[in-house]
Amino acid sequence: MIKNILNRTAITVFSIASTYLTAQEKNSISEVWTADQGKNFRNPILYADYSDPDVIRVGDDYYMTASSFNEAPGLPILHSKDMVNWKLVNYALPDVLPHEHFSTPKRGDGVWAPSIRFHQGEFYIYWGDPDFGIYRVKTKDPLGAWEKPVLVMEGKGLIDSCPFWDEDGSAYLVHGWAGSRAGVKSLLSINKMNSEGTKVLDKGVHVFDGHDAHPTVEGPKLYKRNGYYYIFAPAGGVATGWQLVLRSKNIYGPYEEKIVLEQGSTKINGPHQGAWVDTPSGEDWFYHFQDVDTYGRIVHLQPMKWEKDWPVMGIDTDKNGIGEPVSSYKKPNVGKSYPIVTPPETDEFDGEKLNLQWQWSANENIVWSSQLPGQKFLRLFSMKVPEGEKNLWNVPQFINPKIPGSEFYSINES
């Protein structure tokens, strides 16, 4: 076991080696939690902190991203063929911007509630940084390099952004507001964008005010179906809220409103923001997260259907017109079966770089660690803690994976 104790003046060098798989070379299967139960699945789909998940389907492939806040690399990219088994395949953001600002931990800041979209052969991700504005990255290959971020809309309190391209080519951006920075929240607003999606063209229009019935409405996702514009947005708070859906024949409203998913009698609190996704066979599904305190925000999958042009999520067990989350259900019909795979939890450190599960608390500095081919260990260098700092949580050279479940074990060898 590692016995070294780090303190402000420590100069000890230590290395870690673990009996781990190499995620880049083979699929990993969790020893803690797997959602795939054969013909059925169980929730959560991902028992790890993939906060504010957004998902799209491109052909027969599904891609997910999630909030990464101050951690680097950021914007995780996960891939699935069956909506249940997910593999961590990439990050869209090598460093969090502005680079110098995030050279030290800014806990809870940074990348908030991203949206991933596919438009004219390219993948786009938009996200809001509550202190700097709304950014965008794009690529033709989600497993490859993503272009450098573009600041689409500068300002404080701009969060939870989602792009939308209409049939006539018009581009829009819907977003929420962070009360801690903007001084106001519970509002959803829409801006017109240029067709490239690189900048907004106007000051924006408020399209929904949730102060009376839906406080803290946020995380909007904009879709179009059967002539209706839909905004899927959670309200009521991360741990205590519900899923709200708005619809209108005009993108600027007025919008009708309906609560479509709530905790009800289940143990799945929230349920908070996520994504509507369909299958090639015509099924509809909804991803969302559940806040579980220390373990983060874990990802659930709910069946979804349409009634009178309103989505119905989960199962309406009490017949009040509002769905409740399921704990298990039959797997989506994607035409065939696929092997079980989960995000990696282990690492032998036998490659030329860290496996994908590792993230730093700030933008990485090359002097923090060393990993050479053939060594089969990662060497971490002890650094002087910032003056006056008493909590290692606020030290930038803090590296960690996600907690893989409510019960797990850790083995480290030195």
mmCIF file of C-alpha atoms in Angstrom:
data_model
loop_
_atom_site.group_PDB
_atom_site.id
_atom_site.type_symbol
_atom_site.label_atom_id
_atom_site.label_comp_id
_atom_site.label_asym_id
_atom_site.label_seq_id
_atom_site.Cartn_x
_atom_site.Cartn_y
_atom_site.Cartn_z
ATOM 1 C CA MET A 1 0.000 0.000 0.000
ATOM 2 C CA ILE A 2 1.034 3.595 -0.489
ATOM 3 C CA LYS A 3 2.368 4.864 2.811
ATOM 4 C CA ASN A 4 3.742 8.239 1.751
ATOM 5 C CA ILE A 5 2.097 11.220 3.351
ATOM 6 C CA LEU A 6 2.032 14.425 1.321
ATOM 7 C CA ASN A 7 2.478 17.749 3.072
ATOM 8 C CA ARG A 8 3.550 21.261 2.179
ATOM 9 C CA THR A 9 7.266 20.476 2.139
ATOM 10 C CA ALA A 10 7.241 16.871 1.030
ATOM 11 C CA ILE A 11 9.725 15.987 -1.686
ATOM 12 C CA THR A 12 9.046 12.265 -1.715
ATOM 13 C CA VAL A 13 8.606 10.663 -5.100
ATOM 14 C CA PHE A 14 6.278 7.709 -5.298
ATOM 15 C CA SER A 15 4.906 5.496 -8.000
ATOM 16 C CA ILE A 16 1.722 3.528 -8.323
ATOM 17 C CA ALA A 17 1.091 0.343 -10.187
ATOM 18 C CA SER A 18 -2.221 -1.473 -10.254
ATOM 19 C CA THR A 19 -3.533 -4.704 -11.705
ATOM 20 C CA TYR A 20 -5.505 -2.912 -14.341
ATOM 21 C CA LEU A 21 -6.744 -3.369 -17.899
ATOM 22 C CA THR A 22 -5.719 -1.082 -20.726
ATOM 23 C CA ALA A 23 -8.893 0.674 -21.823
ATOM 24 C CA GLN A 24 -7.606 1.712 -25.225
ATOM 25 C CA GLU A 25 -6.844 -1.884 -26.258
ATOM 26 C CA LYS A 26 -9.817 -3.867 -24.991
ATOM 27 C CA ASN A 27 -13.299 -3.416 -23.648
ATOM 28 C CA SER A 28 -13.584 -3.186 -19.891
ATOM 29 C CA ILE A 29 -16.305 -4.760 -17.780
ATOM 30 C CA SER A 30 -16.971 -3.355 -14.338
ATOM 31 C CA GLU A 31 -16.629 -5.620 -11.313
ATOM 32 C CA VAL A 32 -18.913 -3.227 -9.458
ATOM 33 C CA TRP A 33 -21.936 -2.462 -11.653
ATOM 34 C CA THR A 34 -23.230 -3.479 -15.066
ATOM 35 C CA ALA A 35 -26.558 -2.259 -16.416
ATOM 36 C CA ASP A 36 -26.892 -5.014 -19.020
ATOM 37 C CA GLN A 37 -28.992 -7.867 -17.616
ATOM 38 C CA GLY A 38 -29.462 -9.885 -20.794
ATOM 39 C CA LYS A 39 -32.822 -9.033 -22.351
ATOM 40 C CA ASN A 40 -33.354 -6.297 -19.778
ATOM 41 C CA PHE A 41 -31.341 -3.456 -18.307
ATOM 42 C CA ARG A 42 -31.248 -1.967 -14.846
ATOM 43 C CA ASN A 43 -30.790 1.636 -13.831
ATOM 44 C CA PRO A 44 -28.545 3.426 -13.501
ATOM 45 C CA ILE A 45 -27.101 2.847 -16.948
ATOM 46 C CA LEU A 46 -23.885 4.481 -15.739
ATOM 47 C CA TYR A 47 -23.233 4.295 -12.003
ATOM 48 C CA ALA A 48 -20.710 7.111 -12.169
ATOM 49 C CA ASP A 49 -20.662 10.892 -12.183
ATOM 50 C CA TYR A 50 -21.616 11.767 -15.757
ATOM 51 C CA SER A 51 -23.527 14.884 -14.834
ATOM 52 C CA ASP A 52 -25.996 16.561 -17.220
ATOM 53 C CA PRO A 53 -25.709 13.867 -19.907
ATOM 54 C CA ASP A 54 -26.638 14.590 -23.504
ATOM 55 C CA VAL A 55 -26.934 11.857 -26.128
ATOM 56 C CA ILE A 56 -27.415 11.689 -29.899
ATOM 57 C CA ARG A 57 -27.814 8.901 -32.419
ATOM 58 C CA VAL A 58 -25.898 9.012 -35.705
ATOM 59 C CA GLY A 59 -26.875 6.030 -37.828
ATOM 60 C CA ASP A 60 -26.481 2.983 -35.587
ATOM 61 C CA ASP A 61 -24.123 4.708 -33.163
ATOM 62 C CA TYR A 62 -24.888 6.620 -29.991
ATOM 63 C CA TYR A 63 -22.658 9.295 -28.495
ATOM 64 C CA MET A 64 -22.825 10.855 -25.043
ATOM 65 C CA THR A 65 -21.103 13.786 -23.405
ATOM 66 C CA ALA A 66 -21.479 15.272 -19.927
ATOM 67 C CA SER A 67 -20.438 18.124 -17.670
ATOM 68 C CA SER A 68 -16.805 17.986 -16.599
ATOM 69 C CA PHE A 69 -16.597 21.284 -14.690
ATOM 70 C CA ASN A 70 -12.954 22.082 -13.780
ATOM 71 C CA GLU A 71 -11.514 18.658 -14.582
ATOM 72 C CA ALA A 72 -9.022 18.159 -17.405
ATOM 73 C CA PRO A 73 -9.319 16.714 -19.920
ATOM 74 C CA GLY A 74 -12.944 17.750 -20.198
ATOM 75 C CA LEU A 75 -16.077 16.894 -22.157
ATOM 76 C CA PRO A 76 -15.935 13.077 -22.036
ATOM 77 C CA ILE A 77 -17.102 11.269 -25.171
ATOM 78 C CA LEU A 78 -18.798 7.912 -24.643
ATOM 79 C CA HIS A 79 -19.978 5.573 -27.396
ATOM 80 C CA SER A 80 -22.635 2.860 -27.459
ATOM 81 C CA LYS A 81 -24.247 0.565 -30.009
ATOM 82 C CA ASP A 82 -27.235 -0.464 -27.880
ATOM 83 C CA MET A 83 -27.895 2.520 -25.540
ATOM 84 C CA VAL A 84 -27.115 0.366 -22.479
ATOM 85 C CA ASN A 85 -23.419 -0.514 -22.769
ATOM 86 C CA TRP A 86 -21.197 2.552 -22.903
ATOM 87 C CA LYS A 87 -17.472 2.850 -23.585
ATOM 88 C CA LEU A 88 -15.399 5.927 -22.758
ATOM 89 C CA VAL A 89 -13.624 6.697 -26.045
ATOM 90 C CA ASN A 90 -12.319 10.264 -25.995
ATOM 91 C CA TYR A 91 -12.404 13.795 -24.602
ATOM 92 C CA ALA A 92 -13.371 16.786 -26.717
ATOM 93 C CA LEU A 93 -11.525 19.310 -24.541
ATOM 94 C CA PRO A 94 -7.829 18.679 -23.732
ATOM 95 C CA ASP A 95 -7.665 21.786 -21.523
ATOM 96 C CA VAL A 96 -10.312 23.946 -19.892
ATOM 97 C CA LEU A 97 -10.381 27.554 -21.073
ATOM 98 C CA PRO A 98 -9.155 30.107 -20.200
ATOM 99 C CA HIS A 99 -6.052 27.983 -19.711
ATOM 100 C CA GLU A 100 -4.345 30.072 -17.038
ATOM 101 C CA HIS A 101 -7.570 30.517 -15.065
ATOM 102 C CA PHE A 102 -8.005 26.745 -14.832
ATOM 103 C CA SER A 103 -4.346 26.041 -14.002
ATOM 104 C CA THR A 104 -5.600 25.824 -10.424
ATOM 105 C CA PRO A 105 -8.759 23.980 -9.307
ATOM 106 C CA LYS A 106 -11.976 25.944 -9.730
ATOM 107 C CA ARG A 107 -14.324 23.429 -8.166
ATOM 108 C CA GLY A 108 -17.773 23.473 -9.725
ATOM 109 C CA ASP A 109 -16.813 26.004 -12.397
ATOM 110 C CA GLY A 110 -15.873 25.396 -16.021
ATOM 111 C CA VAL A 111 -17.873 23.103 -18.289
ATOM 112 C CA TRP A 112 -21.589 23.106 -17.460
ATOM 113 C CA ALA A 113 -24.321 21.017 -19.112
ATOM 114 C CA PRO A 114 -23.068 20.472 -22.672
ATOM 115 C CA SER A 115 -25.187 19.585 -25.697
ATOM 116 C CA ILE A 116 -23.934 17.326 -28.481
ATOM 117 C CA ARG A 117 -25.421 17.548 -31.978
ATOM 118 C CA PHE A 118 -24.714 16.209 -35.480
ATOM 119 C CA HIS A 119 -25.203 18.695 -38.327
ATOM 120 C CA GLN A 120 -24.159 18.443 -41.971
ATOM 121 C CA GLY A 121 -21.602 15.707 -41.356
ATOM 122 C CA GLU A 122 -20.000 17.229 -38.261
ATOM 123 C CA PHE A 123 -20.337 16.734 -34.505
ATOM 124 C CA TYR A 124 -20.872 19.848 -32.388
ATOM 125 C CA ILE A 125 -20.701 20.348 -28.637
ATOM 126 C CA TYR A 126 -21.887 23.563 -26.989
ATOM 127 C CA TRP A 127 -21.514 24.319 -23.297
ATOM 128 C CA GLY A 128 -21.781 27.243 -20.940
ATOM 129 C CA ASP A 129 -19.100 28.422 -18.560
ATOM 130 C CA PRO A 130 -20.918 30.530 -15.951
ATOM 131 C CA ASP A 131 -18.026 32.996 -15.713
ATOM 132 C CA PHE A 132 -17.042 33.422 -19.353
ATOM 133 C CA GLY A 133 -19.852 32.482 -21.727
ATOM 134 C CA ILE A 134 -20.922 29.825 -24.201
ATOM 135 C CA TYR A 135 -18.308 27.840 -26.131
ATOM 136 C CA ARG A 136 -18.418 25.454 -29.081
ATOM 137 C CA VAL A 137 -16.151 22.692 -30.393
ATOM 138 C CA LYS A 138 -16.672 20.508 -33.448
ATOM 139 C CA THR A 139 -15.161 17.588 -35.373
ATOM 140 C CA LYS A 140 -15.892 15.160 -38.174
ATOM 141 C CA ASP A 141 -14.574 12.265 -36.079
ATOM 142 C CA PRO A 142 -15.685 12.125 -32.421
ATOM 143 C CA LEU A 143 -12.911 9.631 -31.658
ATOM 144 C CA GLY A 144 -10.266 11.964 -33.083
ATOM 145 C CA ALA A 145 -9.161 15.519 -32.400
ATOM 146 C CA TRP A 146 -11.761 18.234 -31.871
ATOM 147 C CA GLU A 147 -11.245 21.782 -33.114
ATOM 148 C CA LYS A 148 -10.201 24.456 -30.651
ATOM 149 C CA PRO A 149 -13.076 26.047 -28.733
ATOM 150 C CA VAL A 150 -14.859 29.086 -30.140
ATOM 151 C CA LEU A 151 -16.479 31.589 -27.781
ATOM 152 C CA VAL A 152 -19.954 31.883 -29.304
ATOM 153 C CA MET A 153 -21.486 34.213 -26.738
ATOM 154 C CA GLU A 154 -19.541 36.087 -24.084
ATOM 155 C CA GLY A 155 -21.022 36.954 -20.717
ATOM 156 C CA LYS A 156 -21.567 35.925 -17.112
ATOM 157 C CA GLY A 157 -24.324 33.558 -16.089
ATOM 158 C CA LEU A 158 -24.839 32.012 -19.547
ATOM 159 C CA ILE A 159 -25.263 28.264 -19.032
ATOM 160 C CA ASP A 160 -26.845 25.060 -20.315
ATOM 161 C CA SER A 161 -26.743 25.874 -24.019
ATOM 162 C CA CYS A 162 -28.180 23.829 -26.891
ATOM 163 C CA PRO A 163 -27.964 24.607 -30.630
ATOM 164 C CA PHE A 164 -30.758 23.977 -33.117
ATOM 165 C CA TRP A 165 -30.761 24.145 -36.914
ATOM 166 C CA ASP A 166 -34.226 24.464 -38.453
ATOM 167 C CA GLU A 167 -35.313 23.029 -41.810
ATOM 168 C CA ASP A 168 -34.764 26.387 -43.532
ATOM 169 C CA GLY A 169 -31.159 26.517 -42.324
ATOM 170 C CA SER A 170 -31.774 29.047 -39.559
ATOM 171 C CA ALA A 171 -29.621 28.435 -36.489
ATOM 172 C CA TYR A 172 -30.648 29.101 -32.905
ATOM 173 C CA LEU A 173 -29.180 28.752 -29.427
ATOM 174 C CA VAL A 174 -31.303 28.132 -26.332
ATOM 175 C CA HIS A 175 -29.761 28.560 -22.884
ATOM 176 C CA GLY A 176 -30.443 29.061 -19.212
ATOM 177 C CA TRP A 177 -29.137 31.489 -16.604
ATOM 178 C CA ALA A 178 -27.011 31.016 -13.471
ATOM 179 C CA GLY A 179 -28.383 33.204 -10.702
ATOM 180 C CA SER A 180 -25.017 33.208 -8.926
ATOM 181 C CA ARG A 181 -23.478 35.159 -11.815
ATOM 182 C CA ALA A 182 -26.324 36.747 -13.777
ATOM 183 C CA GLY A 183 -28.401 37.758 -10.770
ATOM 184 C CA VAL A 184 -31.405 35.982 -12.275
ATOM 185 C CA LYS A 185 -32.369 32.378 -12.985
ATOM 186 C CA SER A 186 -35.475 30.339 -13.864
ATOM 187 C CA LEU A 187 -35.476 31.825 -17.369
ATOM 188 C CA LEU A 188 -34.934 30.163 -20.748
ATOM 189 C CA SER A 189 -33.772 32.314 -23.643
ATOM 190 C CA ILE A 190 -33.197 31.868 -27.378
ATOM 191 C CA ASN A 191 -30.674 33.659 -29.594
ATOM 192 C CA LYS A 192 -30.343 33.584 -33.365
ATOM 193 C CA MET A 193 -26.938 32.300 -34.547
ATOM 194 C CA ASN A 194 -25.056 32.493 -37.814
ATOM 195 C CA SER A 195 -25.324 29.321 -39.899
ATOM 196 C CA GLU A 196 -21.833 28.203 -38.839
ATOM 197 C CA GLY A 197 -22.880 28.357 -35.208
ATOM 198 C CA THR A 198 -19.875 30.444 -34.219
ATOM 199 C CA LYS A 199 -21.634 33.573 -32.925
ATOM 200 C CA VAL A 200 -25.029 34.877 -31.870
ATOM 201 C CA LEU A 201 -26.678 37.555 -33.994
ATOM 202 C CA ASP A 202 -28.964 39.259 -31.482
ATOM 203 C CA LYS A 203 -29.432 40.007 -27.789
ATOM 204 C CA GLY A 204 -31.847 37.106 -27.379
ATOM 205 C CA VAL A 205 -35.464 36.624 -26.350
ATOM 206 C CA HIS A 206 -36.841 35.097 -23.160
ATOM 207 C CA VAL A 207 -39.212 32.291 -24.164
ATOM 208 C CA PHE A 208 -40.091 30.840 -20.754
ATOM 209 C CA ASP A 209 -40.259 32.171 -17.204
ATOM 210 C CA GLY A 210 -40.353 29.484 -14.527
ATOM 211 C CA HIS A 211 -40.437 31.694 -11.446
ATOM 212 C CA ASP A 212 -44.083 30.980 -10.591
ATOM 213 C CA ALA A 213 -44.565 27.253 -11.239
ATOM 214 C CA HIS A 214 -41.184 25.868 -12.322
ATOM 215 C CA PRO A 215 -38.370 27.497 -10.315
ATOM 216 C CA THR A 216 -34.777 26.814 -11.315
ATOM 217 C CA VAL A 217 -35.829 25.693 -14.787
ATOM 218 C CA GLU A 218 -32.577 24.992 -16.633
ATOM 219 C CA GLY A 219 -30.769 22.557 -18.932
ATOM 220 C CA PRO A 220 -32.936 23.168 -22.038
ATOM 221 C CA LYS A 221 -32.725 20.841 -25.043
ATOM 222 C CA LEU A 222 -34.456 22.010 -28.235
ATOM 223 C CA TYR A 223 -36.092 19.581 -30.681
ATOM 224 C CA LYS A 224 -38.713 19.656 -33.444
ATOM 225 C CA ARG A 225 -41.405 17.066 -34.171
ATOM 226 C CA ASN A 226 -44.688 17.147 -36.111
ATOM 227 C CA GLY A 227 -44.496 20.916 -36.531
ATOM 228 C CA TYR A 228 -43.921 21.565 -32.812
ATOM 229 C CA TYR A 229 -40.798 23.013 -31.281
ATOM 230 C CA TYR A 230 -40.077 21.225 -28.008
ATOM 231 C CA ILE A 231 -37.902 22.352 -25.132
ATOM 232 C CA PHE A 232 -37.097 19.578 -22.668
ATOM 233 C CA ALA A 233 -35.964 21.163 -19.392
ATOM 234 C CA PRO A 234 -35.794 20.107 -15.738
ATOM 235 C CA ALA A 235 -37.090 22.346 -12.972
ATOM 236 C CA GLY A 236 -37.504 22.340 -9.216
ATOM 237 C CA GLY A 237 -33.885 21.680 -8.261
ATOM 238 C CA VAL A 238 -31.255 19.054 -8.992
ATOM 239 C CA ALA A 239 -32.151 16.613 -6.224
ATOM 240 C CA THR A 240 -35.843 17.413 -5.840
ATOM 241 C CA GLY A 241 -37.188 18.459 -9.229
ATOM 242 C CA TRP A 242 -39.034 17.112 -12.256
ATOM 243 C CA GLN A 243 -38.853 16.939 -16.036
ATOM 244 C CA LEU A 244 -40.744 19.684 -17.812
ATOM 245 C CA VAL A 245 -41.545 19.762 -21.532
ATOM 246 C CA LEU A 246 -42.582 22.907 -23.407
ATOM 247 C CA ARG A 247 -44.064 22.985 -26.903
ATOM 248 C CA SER A 248 -45.037 25.621 -29.432
ATOM 249 C CA LYS A 249 -45.642 25.995 -33.171
ATOM 250 C CA ASN A 250 -43.349 29.047 -33.054
ATOM 251 C CA ILE A 251 -39.788 28.761 -31.811
ATOM 252 C CA TYR A 252 -40.227 31.976 -29.828
ATOM 253 C CA GLY A 253 -43.478 30.796 -28.225
ATOM 254 C CA PRO A 254 -45.830 31.098 -26.527
ATOM 255 C CA TYR A 255 -45.074 27.667 -25.090
ATOM 256 C CA GLU A 256 -47.491 25.213 -23.537
ATOM 257 C CA GLU A 257 -46.078 23.311 -20.568
ATOM 258 C CA LYS A 258 -46.412 19.825 -19.103
ATOM 259 C CA ILE A 259 -44.589 17.887 -16.387
ATOM 260 C CA VAL A 260 -43.747 14.519 -17.929
ATOM 261 C CA LEU A 261 -41.516 12.758 -15.361
ATOM 262 C CA GLU A 262 -41.299 12.940 -11.570
ATOM 263 C CA GLN A 263 -39.933 10.854 -8.711
ATOM 264 C CA GLY A 264 -43.363 9.823 -7.468
ATOM 265 C CA SER A 265 -43.180 6.720 -5.283
ATOM 266 C CA THR A 266 -39.772 5.657 -6.624
ATOM 267 C CA LYS A 267 -36.327 6.039 -5.060
ATOM 268 C CA ILE A 268 -35.034 7.902 -8.124
ATOM 269 C CA ASN A 269 -34.982 11.506 -6.957
ATOM 270 C CA GLY A 270 -34.844 14.401 -9.363
ATOM 271 C CA PRO A 271 -35.110 13.150 -12.087
ATOM 272 C CA HIS A 272 -32.938 15.779 -13.743
ATOM 273 C CA GLN A 273 -31.915 16.879 -17.215
ATOM 274 C CA GLY A 274 -30.998 14.674 -20.117
ATOM 275 C CA ALA A 275 -31.760 13.778 -23.713
ATOM 276 C CA TRP A 276 -34.454 12.369 -25.987
ATOM 277 C CA VAL A 277 -33.052 9.709 -28.335
ATOM 278 C CA ASP A 278 -34.707 7.358 -30.819
ATOM 279 C CA THR A 279 -33.696 4.022 -32.334
ATOM 280 C CA PRO A 280 -33.656 3.004 -36.016
ATOM 281 C CA SER A 281 -36.625 0.749 -35.178
ATOM 282 C CA GLY A 282 -38.682 3.777 -34.124
ATOM 283 C CA GLU A 283 -38.527 3.517 -30.331
ATOM 284 C CA ASP A 284 -38.106 6.630 -28.190
ATOM 285 C CA TRP A 285 -36.039 6.840 -25.010
ATOM 286 C CA PHE A 286 -34.985 9.461 -22.500
ATOM 287 C CA TYR A 287 -31.687 9.724 -20.620
ATOM 288 C CA HIS A 288 -31.493 11.716 -17.393
ATOM 289 C CA PHE A 289 -29.378 11.893 -14.278
ATOM 290 C CA GLN A 290 -30.043 11.310 -10.596
ATOM 291 C CA ASP A 291 -28.140 13.204 -7.928
ATOM 292 C CA VAL A 292 -26.731 10.799 -5.322
ATOM 293 C CA ASP A 293 -24.638 13.195 -3.257
ATOM 294 C CA THR A 294 -21.072 11.935 -2.782
ATOM 295 C CA TYR A 295 -21.319 9.512 -5.696
ATOM 296 C CA GLY A 296 -22.177 12.293 -8.120
ATOM 297 C CA ARG A 297 -24.866 12.381 -10.785
ATOM 298 C CA ILE A 298 -25.565 8.960 -12.244
ATOM 299 C CA VAL A 299 -27.244 8.249 -15.579
ATOM 300 C CA HIS A 300 -30.646 6.582 -16.038
ATOM 301 C CA LEU A 301 -32.557 5.480 -19.130
ATOM 302 C CA GLN A 302 -36.345 5.695 -19.404
ATOM 303 C CA PRO A 303 -38.764 4.341 -22.005
ATOM 304 C CA MET A 304 -40.654 7.097 -23.777
ATOM 305 C CA LYS A 305 -43.675 7.293 -26.059
ATOM 306 C CA TRP A 306 -45.814 10.032 -27.578
ATOM 307 C CA GLU A 307 -49.466 10.725 -26.795
ATOM 308 C CA LYS A 308 -51.266 13.651 -28.437
ATOM 309 C CA ASP A 309 -47.887 15.169 -29.349
ATOM 310 C CA TRP A 310 -46.651 15.096 -25.744
ATOM 311 C CA PRO A 311 -43.878 12.776 -24.563
ATOM 312 C CA VAL A 312 -44.658 10.259 -21.826
ATOM 313 C CA MET A 313 -41.527 9.139 -19.955
ATOM 314 C CA GLY A 314 -41.099 6.193 -17.635
ATOM 315 C CA ILE A 315 -44.291 4.495 -16.402
ATOM 316 C CA ASP A 316 -47.376 6.365 -15.172
ATOM 317 C CA THR A 317 -48.048 4.022 -12.257
ATOM 318 C CA ASP A 318 -50.542 6.227 -10.404
ATOM 319 C CA LYS A 319 -52.357 7.382 -13.572
ATOM 320 C CA ASN A 320 -51.890 11.078 -12.815
ATOM 321 C CA GLY A 321 -50.615 11.774 -16.316
ATOM 322 C CA ILE A 322 -46.977 12.027 -15.200
ATOM 323 C CA GLY A 323 -44.467 9.229 -15.653
ATOM 324 C CA GLU A 324 -42.229 7.820 -12.928
ATOM 325 C CA PRO A 325 -38.712 6.423 -13.482
ATOM 326 C CA VAL A 326 -38.216 2.690 -13.954
ATOM 327 C CA SER A 327 -35.547 0.734 -12.090
ATOM 328 C CA SER A 328 -35.387 -1.929 -14.811
ATOM 329 C CA TYR A 329 -36.915 -2.467 -18.253
ATOM 330 C CA LYS A 330 -36.509 -4.375 -21.487
ATOM 331 C CA LYS A 331 -33.527 -3.230 -23.520
ATOM 332 C CA PRO A 332 -33.989 -0.931 -26.517
ATOM 333 C CA ASN A 333 -34.609 -2.677 -29.832
ATOM 334 C CA VAL A 334 -31.504 -1.874 -31.856
ATOM 335 C CA GLY A 335 -31.708 -4.933 -34.104
ATOM 336 C CA LYS A 336 -29.028 -7.109 -32.502
ATOM 337 C CA SER A 337 -27.165 -7.869 -29.296
ATOM 338 C CA TYR A 338 -23.840 -6.358 -28.311
ATOM 339 C CA PRO A 339 -21.187 -7.349 -25.739
ATOM 340 C CA ILE A 340 -21.195 -5.918 -22.244
ATOM 341 C CA VAL A 341 -18.849 -2.962 -21.874
ATOM 342 C CA THR A 342 -18.440 -0.274 -19.222
ATOM 343 C CA PRO A 343 -16.153 2.728 -18.744
ATOM 344 C CA PRO A 344 -12.697 1.636 -17.526
ATOM 345 C CA GLU A 345 -12.017 1.410 -13.812
ATOM 346 C CA THR A 346 -8.528 -0.119 -13.824
ATOM 347 C CA ASP A 347 -5.127 0.637 -15.340
ATOM 348 C CA GLU A 348 -1.739 -1.093 -15.615
ATOM 349 C CA PHE A 349 -0.027 2.152 -16.654
ATOM 350 C CA ASP A 350 1.739 0.269 -19.438
ATOM 351 C CA GLY A 351 1.048 2.710 -22.257
ATOM 352 C CA GLU A 352 2.601 5.990 -23.290
ATOM 353 C CA LYS A 353 -0.167 8.042 -21.705
ATOM 354 C CA LEU A 354 -2.814 7.796 -19.045
ATOM 355 C CA ASN A 355 -5.900 5.742 -19.702
ATOM 356 C CA LEU A 356 -9.077 7.680 -20.272
ATOM 357 C CA GLN A 357 -10.618 7.373 -16.809
ATOM 358 C CA TRP A 358 -8.045 9.708 -15.265
ATOM 359 C CA GLN A 359 -8.694 13.440 -14.941
ATOM 360 C CA TRP A 360 -6.710 16.183 -13.230
ATOM 361 C CA SER A 361 -8.278 18.811 -10.991
ATOM 362 C CA ALA A 362 -6.805 21.518 -13.205
ATOM 363 C CA ASN A 363 -5.121 21.808 -16.583
ATOM 364 C CA GLU A 364 -2.228 19.362 -16.560
ATOM 365 C CA ASN A 365 1.336 20.494 -15.999
ATOM 366 C CA ILE A 366 3.988 18.159 -17.450
ATOM 367 C CA VAL A 367 6.049 18.288 -14.237
ATOM 368 C CA TRP A 368 3.329 16.597 -12.189
ATOM 369 C CA SER A 369 3.912 13.064 -13.436
ATOM 370 C CA SER A 370 5.937 10.712 -15.603
ATOM 371 C CA GLN A 371 4.828 7.642 -17.535
ATOM 372 C CA LEU A 372 7.366 5.986 -19.814
ATOM 373 C CA PRO A 373 6.821 3.039 -22.183
ATOM 374 C CA GLY A 374 7.663 -0.286 -20.559
ATOM 375 C CA GLN A 375 7.725 0.982 -16.972
ATOM 376 C CA LYS A 376 4.200 -0.164 -16.053
ATOM 377 C CA PHE A 377 3.745 2.515 -13.445
ATOM 378 C CA LEU A 378 2.797 6.142 -13.174
ATOM 379 C CA ARG A 379 5.213 8.280 -11.182
ATOM 380 C CA LEU A 380 3.668 11.258 -9.429
ATOM 381 C CA PHE A 381 5.967 14.018 -8.184
ATOM 382 C CA SER A 382 5.225 15.666 -4.876
ATOM 383 C CA MET A 383 4.706 19.384 -5.241
ATOM 384 C CA LYS A 384 4.645 22.154 -2.710
ATOM 385 C CA VAL A 385 1.084 22.903 -1.694
ATOM 386 C CA PRO A 386 -0.022 26.500 -2.390
ATOM 387 C CA GLU A 387 0.650 28.877 0.481
ATOM 388 C CA GLY A 388 -1.996 28.636 3.172
ATOM 389 C CA GLU A 389 -3.795 25.700 1.594
ATOM 390 C CA LYS A 390 -4.785 22.947 4.029
ATOM 391 C CA ASN A 391 -7.003 20.834 1.794
ATOM 392 C CA LEU A 392 -5.560 18.527 -0.866
ATOM 393 C CA TRP A 393 -8.878 18.834 -2.694
ATOM 394 C CA ASN A 394 -7.715 22.272 -3.812
ATOM 395 C CA VAL A 395 -4.308 21.132 -5.038
ATOM 396 C CA PRO A 396 -4.061 21.175 -8.865
ATOM 397 C CA GLN A 397 -1.954 17.994 -9.195
ATOM 398 C CA PHE A 398 -4.811 15.896 -7.830
ATOM 399 C CA ILE A 399 -5.698 13.055 -10.216
ATOM 400 C CA ASN A 400 -8.686 10.783 -9.892
ATOM 401 C CA PRO A 401 -11.107 8.505 -11.736
ATOM 402 C CA LYS A 402 -14.850 8.503 -11.204
ATOM 403 C CA ILE A 403 -16.342 6.511 -8.338
ATOM 404 C CA PRO A 404 -17.717 3.377 -10.074
ATOM 405 C CA GLY A 405 -20.627 2.547 -7.780
ATOM 406 C CA SER A 406 -22.066 2.730 -4.288
ATOM 407 C CA GLU A 407 -19.802 -0.138 -3.166
ATOM 408 C CA PHE A 408 -16.316 -0.731 -4.549
ATOM 409 C CA TYR A 409 -12.736 -1.438 -3.553
ATOM 410 C CA SER A 410 -9.393 0.056 -4.542
ATOM 411 C CA ILE A 411 -6.026 -1.717 -4.832
ATOM 412 C CA ASN A 412 -2.837 0.333 -5.187
ATOM 413 C CA GLU A 413 0.655 -1.146 -5.248
ATOM 414 C CA SER A 414 3.976 0.624 -4.953
#
